[in-house]
Structure formats: structure tokens, C-alpha cells
PDB file of C-alpha atoms in Angstrom:
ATOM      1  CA  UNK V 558     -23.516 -15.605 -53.558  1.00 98.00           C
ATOM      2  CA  UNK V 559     -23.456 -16.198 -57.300  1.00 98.00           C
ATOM      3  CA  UNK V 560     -26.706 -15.161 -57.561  1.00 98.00           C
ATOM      4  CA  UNK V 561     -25.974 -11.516 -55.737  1.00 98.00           C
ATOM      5  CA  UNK V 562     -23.102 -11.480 -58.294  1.00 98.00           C
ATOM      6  CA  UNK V 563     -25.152 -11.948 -61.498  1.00 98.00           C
ATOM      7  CA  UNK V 564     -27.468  -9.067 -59.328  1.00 98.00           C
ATOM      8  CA  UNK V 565     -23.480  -6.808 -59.224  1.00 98.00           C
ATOM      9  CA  UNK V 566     -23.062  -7.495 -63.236  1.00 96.00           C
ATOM     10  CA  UNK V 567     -26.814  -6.440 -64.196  1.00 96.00           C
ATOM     11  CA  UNK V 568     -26.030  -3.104 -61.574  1.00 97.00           C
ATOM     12  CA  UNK V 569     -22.773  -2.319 -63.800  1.00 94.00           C
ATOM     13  CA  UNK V 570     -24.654  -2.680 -67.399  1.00 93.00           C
ATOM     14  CA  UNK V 571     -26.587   0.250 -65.793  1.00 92.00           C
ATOM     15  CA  UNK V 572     -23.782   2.661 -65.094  1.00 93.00           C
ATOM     16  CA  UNK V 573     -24.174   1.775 -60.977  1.00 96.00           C
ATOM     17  CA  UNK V 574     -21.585   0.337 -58.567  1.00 97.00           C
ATOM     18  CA  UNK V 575     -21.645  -3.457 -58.771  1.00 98.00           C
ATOM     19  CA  UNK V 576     -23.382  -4.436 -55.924  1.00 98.00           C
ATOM     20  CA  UNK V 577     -25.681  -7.179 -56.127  1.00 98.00           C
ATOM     21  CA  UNK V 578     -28.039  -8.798 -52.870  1.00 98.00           C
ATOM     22  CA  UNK V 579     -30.253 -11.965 -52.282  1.00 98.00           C
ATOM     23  CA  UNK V 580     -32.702 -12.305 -49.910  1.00 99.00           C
ATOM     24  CA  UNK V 581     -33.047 -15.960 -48.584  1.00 98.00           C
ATOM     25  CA  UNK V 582     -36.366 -17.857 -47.136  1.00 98.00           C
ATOM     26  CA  UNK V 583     -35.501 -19.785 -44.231  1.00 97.00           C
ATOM     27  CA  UNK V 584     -36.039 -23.458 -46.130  1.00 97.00           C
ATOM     28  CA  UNK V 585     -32.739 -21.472 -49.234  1.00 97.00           C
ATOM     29  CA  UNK V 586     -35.547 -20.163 -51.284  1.00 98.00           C
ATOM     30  CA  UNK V 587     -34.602 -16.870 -53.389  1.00 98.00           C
ATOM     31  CA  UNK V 588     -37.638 -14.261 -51.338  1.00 98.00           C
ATOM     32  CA  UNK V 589     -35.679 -10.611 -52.812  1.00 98.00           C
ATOM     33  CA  UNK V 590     -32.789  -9.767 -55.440  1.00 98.00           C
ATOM     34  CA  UNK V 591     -31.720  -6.625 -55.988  1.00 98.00           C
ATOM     35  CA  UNK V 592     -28.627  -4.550 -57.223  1.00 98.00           C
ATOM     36  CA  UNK V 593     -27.695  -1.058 -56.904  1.00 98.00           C
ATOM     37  CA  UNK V 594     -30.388   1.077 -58.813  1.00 97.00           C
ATOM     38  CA  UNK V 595     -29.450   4.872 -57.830  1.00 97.00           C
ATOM     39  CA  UNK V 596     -28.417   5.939 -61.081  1.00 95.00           C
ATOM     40  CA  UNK V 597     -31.581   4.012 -62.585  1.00 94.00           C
ATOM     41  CA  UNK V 598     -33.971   5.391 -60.264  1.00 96.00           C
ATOM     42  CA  UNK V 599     -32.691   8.386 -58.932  1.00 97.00           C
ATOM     43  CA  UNK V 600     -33.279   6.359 -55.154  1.00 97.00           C
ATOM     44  CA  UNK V 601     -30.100   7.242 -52.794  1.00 97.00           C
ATOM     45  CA  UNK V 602     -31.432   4.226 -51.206  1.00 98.00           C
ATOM     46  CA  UNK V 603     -31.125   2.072 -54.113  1.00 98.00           C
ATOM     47  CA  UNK V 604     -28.826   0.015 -52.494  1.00 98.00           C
ATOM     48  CA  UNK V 605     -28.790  -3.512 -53.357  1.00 98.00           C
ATOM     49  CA  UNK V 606     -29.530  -4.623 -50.085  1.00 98.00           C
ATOM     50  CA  UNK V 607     -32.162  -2.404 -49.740  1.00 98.00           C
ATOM     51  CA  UNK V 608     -34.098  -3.382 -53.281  1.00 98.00           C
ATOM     52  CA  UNK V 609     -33.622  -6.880 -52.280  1.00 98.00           C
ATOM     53  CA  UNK V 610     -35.331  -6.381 -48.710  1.00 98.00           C
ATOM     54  CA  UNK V 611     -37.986  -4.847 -49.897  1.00 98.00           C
ATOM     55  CA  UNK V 612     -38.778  -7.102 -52.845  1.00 98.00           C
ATOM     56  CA  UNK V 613     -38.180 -10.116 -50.125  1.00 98.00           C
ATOM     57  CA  UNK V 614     -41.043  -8.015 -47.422  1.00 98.00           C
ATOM     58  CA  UNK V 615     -43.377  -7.768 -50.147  1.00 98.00           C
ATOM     59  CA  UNK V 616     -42.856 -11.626 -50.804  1.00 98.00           C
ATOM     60  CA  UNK V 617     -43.462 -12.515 -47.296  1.00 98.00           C
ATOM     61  CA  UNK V 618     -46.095  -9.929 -46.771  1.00 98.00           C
ATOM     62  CA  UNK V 619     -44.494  -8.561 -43.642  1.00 98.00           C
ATOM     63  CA  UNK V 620     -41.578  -6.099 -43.025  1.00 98.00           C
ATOM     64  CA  UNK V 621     -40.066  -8.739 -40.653  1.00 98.00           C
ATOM     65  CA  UNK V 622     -37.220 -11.022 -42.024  1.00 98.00           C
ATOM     66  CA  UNK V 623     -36.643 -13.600 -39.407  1.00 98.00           C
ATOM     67  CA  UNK V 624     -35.105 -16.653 -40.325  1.00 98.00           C
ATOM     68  CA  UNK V 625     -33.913 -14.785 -43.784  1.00 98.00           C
ATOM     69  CA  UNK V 626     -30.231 -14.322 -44.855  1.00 98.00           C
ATOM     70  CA  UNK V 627     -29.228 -11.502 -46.535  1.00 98.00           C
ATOM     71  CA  UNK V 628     -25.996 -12.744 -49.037  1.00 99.00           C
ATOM     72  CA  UNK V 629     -24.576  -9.337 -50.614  1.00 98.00           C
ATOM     73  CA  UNK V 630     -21.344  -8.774 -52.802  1.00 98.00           C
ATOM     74  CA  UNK V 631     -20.048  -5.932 -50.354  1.00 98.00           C
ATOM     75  CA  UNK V 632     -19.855  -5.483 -46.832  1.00 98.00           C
ATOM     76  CA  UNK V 633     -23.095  -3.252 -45.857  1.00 98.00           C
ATOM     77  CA  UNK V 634     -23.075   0.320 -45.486  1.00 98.00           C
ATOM     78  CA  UNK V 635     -24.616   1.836 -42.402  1.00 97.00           C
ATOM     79  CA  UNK V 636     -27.783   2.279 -43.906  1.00 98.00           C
ATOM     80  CA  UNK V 637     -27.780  -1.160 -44.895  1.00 98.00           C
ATOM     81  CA  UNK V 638     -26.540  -2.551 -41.912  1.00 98.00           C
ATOM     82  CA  UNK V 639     -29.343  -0.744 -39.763  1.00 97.00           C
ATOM     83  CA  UNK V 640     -31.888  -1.969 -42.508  1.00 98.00           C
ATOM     84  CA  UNK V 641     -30.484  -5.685 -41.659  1.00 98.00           C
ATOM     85  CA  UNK V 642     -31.187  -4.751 -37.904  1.00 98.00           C
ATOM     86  CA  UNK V 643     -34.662  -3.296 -38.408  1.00 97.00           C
ATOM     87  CA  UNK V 644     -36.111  -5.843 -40.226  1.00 98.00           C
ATOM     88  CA  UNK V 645     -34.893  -8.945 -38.149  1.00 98.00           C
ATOM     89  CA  UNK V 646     -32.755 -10.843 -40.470  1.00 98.00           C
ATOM     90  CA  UNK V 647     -31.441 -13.759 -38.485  1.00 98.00           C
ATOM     91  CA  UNK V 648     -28.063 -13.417 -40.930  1.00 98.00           C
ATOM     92  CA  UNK V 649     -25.949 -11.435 -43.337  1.00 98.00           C
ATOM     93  CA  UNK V 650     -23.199 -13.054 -45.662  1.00 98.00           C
ATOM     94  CA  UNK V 651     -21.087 -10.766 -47.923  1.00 98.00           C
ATOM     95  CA  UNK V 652     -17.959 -11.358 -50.044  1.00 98.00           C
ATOM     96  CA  UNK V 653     -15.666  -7.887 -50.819  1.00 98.00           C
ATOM     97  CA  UNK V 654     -15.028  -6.103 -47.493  1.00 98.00           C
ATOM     98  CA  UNK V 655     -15.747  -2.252 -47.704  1.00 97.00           C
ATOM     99  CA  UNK V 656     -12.594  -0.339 -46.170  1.00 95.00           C
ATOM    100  CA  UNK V 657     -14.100   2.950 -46.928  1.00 95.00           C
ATOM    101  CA  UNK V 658     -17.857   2.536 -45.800  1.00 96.00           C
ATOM    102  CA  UNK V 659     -18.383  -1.193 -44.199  1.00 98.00           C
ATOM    103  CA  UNK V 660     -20.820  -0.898 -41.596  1.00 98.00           C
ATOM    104  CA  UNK V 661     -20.994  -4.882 -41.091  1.00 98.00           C
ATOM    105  CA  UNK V 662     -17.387  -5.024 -39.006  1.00 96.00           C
ATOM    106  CA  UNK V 663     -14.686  -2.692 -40.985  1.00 95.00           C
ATOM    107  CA  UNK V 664     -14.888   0.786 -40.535  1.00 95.00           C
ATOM    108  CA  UNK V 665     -18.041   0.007 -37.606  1.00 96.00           C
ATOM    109  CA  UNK V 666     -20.286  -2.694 -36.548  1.00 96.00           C
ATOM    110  CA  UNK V 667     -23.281  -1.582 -36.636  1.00 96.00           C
ATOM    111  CA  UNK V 668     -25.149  -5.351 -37.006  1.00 95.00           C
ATOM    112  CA  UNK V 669     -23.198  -6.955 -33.743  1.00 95.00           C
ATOM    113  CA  UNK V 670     -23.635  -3.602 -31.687  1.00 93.00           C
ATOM    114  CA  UNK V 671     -24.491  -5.221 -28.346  1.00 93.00           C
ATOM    115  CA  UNK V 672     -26.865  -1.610 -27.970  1.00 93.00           C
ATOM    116  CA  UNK V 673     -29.223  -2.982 -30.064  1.00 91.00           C
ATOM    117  CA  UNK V 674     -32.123  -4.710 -29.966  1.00 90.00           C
ATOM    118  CA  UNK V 675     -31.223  -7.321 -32.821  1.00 93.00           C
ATOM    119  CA  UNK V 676     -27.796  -8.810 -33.463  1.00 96.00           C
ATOM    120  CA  UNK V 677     -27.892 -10.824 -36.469  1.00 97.00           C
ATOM    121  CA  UNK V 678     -25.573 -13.793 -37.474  1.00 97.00           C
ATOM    122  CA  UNK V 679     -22.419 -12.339 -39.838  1.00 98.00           C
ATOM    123  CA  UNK V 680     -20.295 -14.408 -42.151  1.00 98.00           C
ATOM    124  CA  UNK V 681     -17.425 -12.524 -43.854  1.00 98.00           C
ATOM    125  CA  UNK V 682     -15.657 -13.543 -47.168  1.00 98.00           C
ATOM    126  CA  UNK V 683     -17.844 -15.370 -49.019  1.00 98.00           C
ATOM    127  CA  UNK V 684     -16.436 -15.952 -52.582  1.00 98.00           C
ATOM    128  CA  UNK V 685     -14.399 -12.381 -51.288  1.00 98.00           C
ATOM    129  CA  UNK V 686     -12.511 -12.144 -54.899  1.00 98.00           C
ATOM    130  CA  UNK V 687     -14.692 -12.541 -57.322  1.00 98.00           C
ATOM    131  CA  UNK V 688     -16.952 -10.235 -55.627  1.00 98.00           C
ATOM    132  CA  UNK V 689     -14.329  -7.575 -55.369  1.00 98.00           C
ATOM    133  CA  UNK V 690     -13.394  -8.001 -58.910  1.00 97.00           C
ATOM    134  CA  UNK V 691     -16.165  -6.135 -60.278  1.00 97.00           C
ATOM    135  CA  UNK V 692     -15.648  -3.253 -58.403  1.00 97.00           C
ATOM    136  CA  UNK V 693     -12.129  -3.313 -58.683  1.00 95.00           C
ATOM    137  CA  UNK V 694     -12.743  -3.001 -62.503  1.00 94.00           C
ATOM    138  CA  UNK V 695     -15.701  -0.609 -62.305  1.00 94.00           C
ATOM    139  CA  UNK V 696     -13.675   2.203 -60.480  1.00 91.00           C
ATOM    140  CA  UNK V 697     -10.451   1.750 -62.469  1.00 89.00           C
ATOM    141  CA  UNK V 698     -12.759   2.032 -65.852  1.00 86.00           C
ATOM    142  CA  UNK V 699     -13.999   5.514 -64.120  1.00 78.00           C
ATOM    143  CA  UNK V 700     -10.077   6.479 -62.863  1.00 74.00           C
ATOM    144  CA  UNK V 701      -9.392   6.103 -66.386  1.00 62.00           C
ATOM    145  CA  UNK V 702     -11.586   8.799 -68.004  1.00 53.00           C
TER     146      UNK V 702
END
């Protein structure tokens, strides 16, 4: 998790929400980081989870992610979440639940939807405060203005 949250501070320096991801070999080895790029890149699917994904496919050389854990500062959205479905990831971790937008058990489930095809392994709360804190401070900077 510390690594997606050096991934969140890199996002911020940018101007984007603070949302870092890692992507995670079976045997703990780092395959994809990424952190939210949309204002970089002009991507609406720069999503950390997303960039890290793809940089972890491209590592393994195949768009399937089994025995991978995704570890991500905030709860996935539903794009994320079906992303996390699609591509087989045997788990995802976050930290900061997402009242507003969580598509990993908040506001839906998208990832444990017994509907599905592929239910992957969740764990909630990971370092859960220090991953909200950046966000927390991002939005009141903006509030501010």
C-alpha cells in the first residue's frame, strides 16, 4: 500500500485526484503502478487502477491477471471494479472507502456480484487513513478557491 500511496502523491503534483494503484505478481513482485493521469493525458480512463493494469498486462504479456493483487488507495469505481473482474485478478486491497462512487462494496459490489463470472478476493482498510488523507486535503485545497 505505500507504494500505491507514493503512486496518490505523484497523481496530486499533477493537478489529479490522489489515487495511486500497484499491481502485484503472484510471488509480491511490483508487475503495474499507476496513479490517476486524466488531467495529464486527457484519458477519462486514467484511473489509477486502470494505468496500473495495463502497465502490469503488458509486463506479463497477457490481459489475464490471475494470481495478481490489485492494492489501490481508494475503493474502485465501477469501471475499475469491472476492469478487476475482466482481467481475472485473484484480489483487490484498498485503503480510503469511496462513499460517493465505491464500486468494490459501498455504494455497489460490483467485484463479489455472485452474476458474474469472476469474484475476486476483497480486503478493505488497508492503511484506510493515510490513504484518505490525501484526498481529504486535495478537495479542501479546491473548496478553498
Amino acid at each position: 500500500m505505500r507504494l500505491a500511496l507514493d503512486e496518490a502523491r505523484l497523481a496530486a503534483r499533477s493537478g489529479d485526484v490522489p489515487v495511486g494503484a500497484v499491481v502485484l505478481g503472484p510471488d509480491g513482485t511490483v508487475l503495474g503502478r499507476g496513479r490517476n493521469d486524466r488531467e495529464e493525458t486527457h484519458d477519462p480512463t486514467g484511473h489509477a487502477e486502470i494505468v496500473a493494469m495495463r502497465e502490469a498486462a503488458s509486463a506479463l504479456g497477457s490481459w489475464r491477471l490471475s494470481g495478481c493483487t490489485l492494492v489501490v488507495t481508494l475503493e474502485p469505481c465501477t469501471m475499475c471494479a469491472g476492469a478487476a473482474v475482466q482481467s481475472r485478478l485473484d484480489r483487490v486491497v484498498y485503503g480510503a472507502i469511496d462513499e460517493k462512487a465505491g464500486a468494490v462494496g459501498s455504494l455497489w459490489d460490483v467485484v463479489r456480484d455472485r452474476r458474474l463470472n469472476h469474484r475476486p478476493e476483497v480486503i478493505i482498510g488497508v492503511l484506510a487513513d493515510e490513504c484518505a488523507a490525501p484526498l481529504i486535503e486535495f478537495f479542501a485545497s479546491r473548496r478553498v478557491r
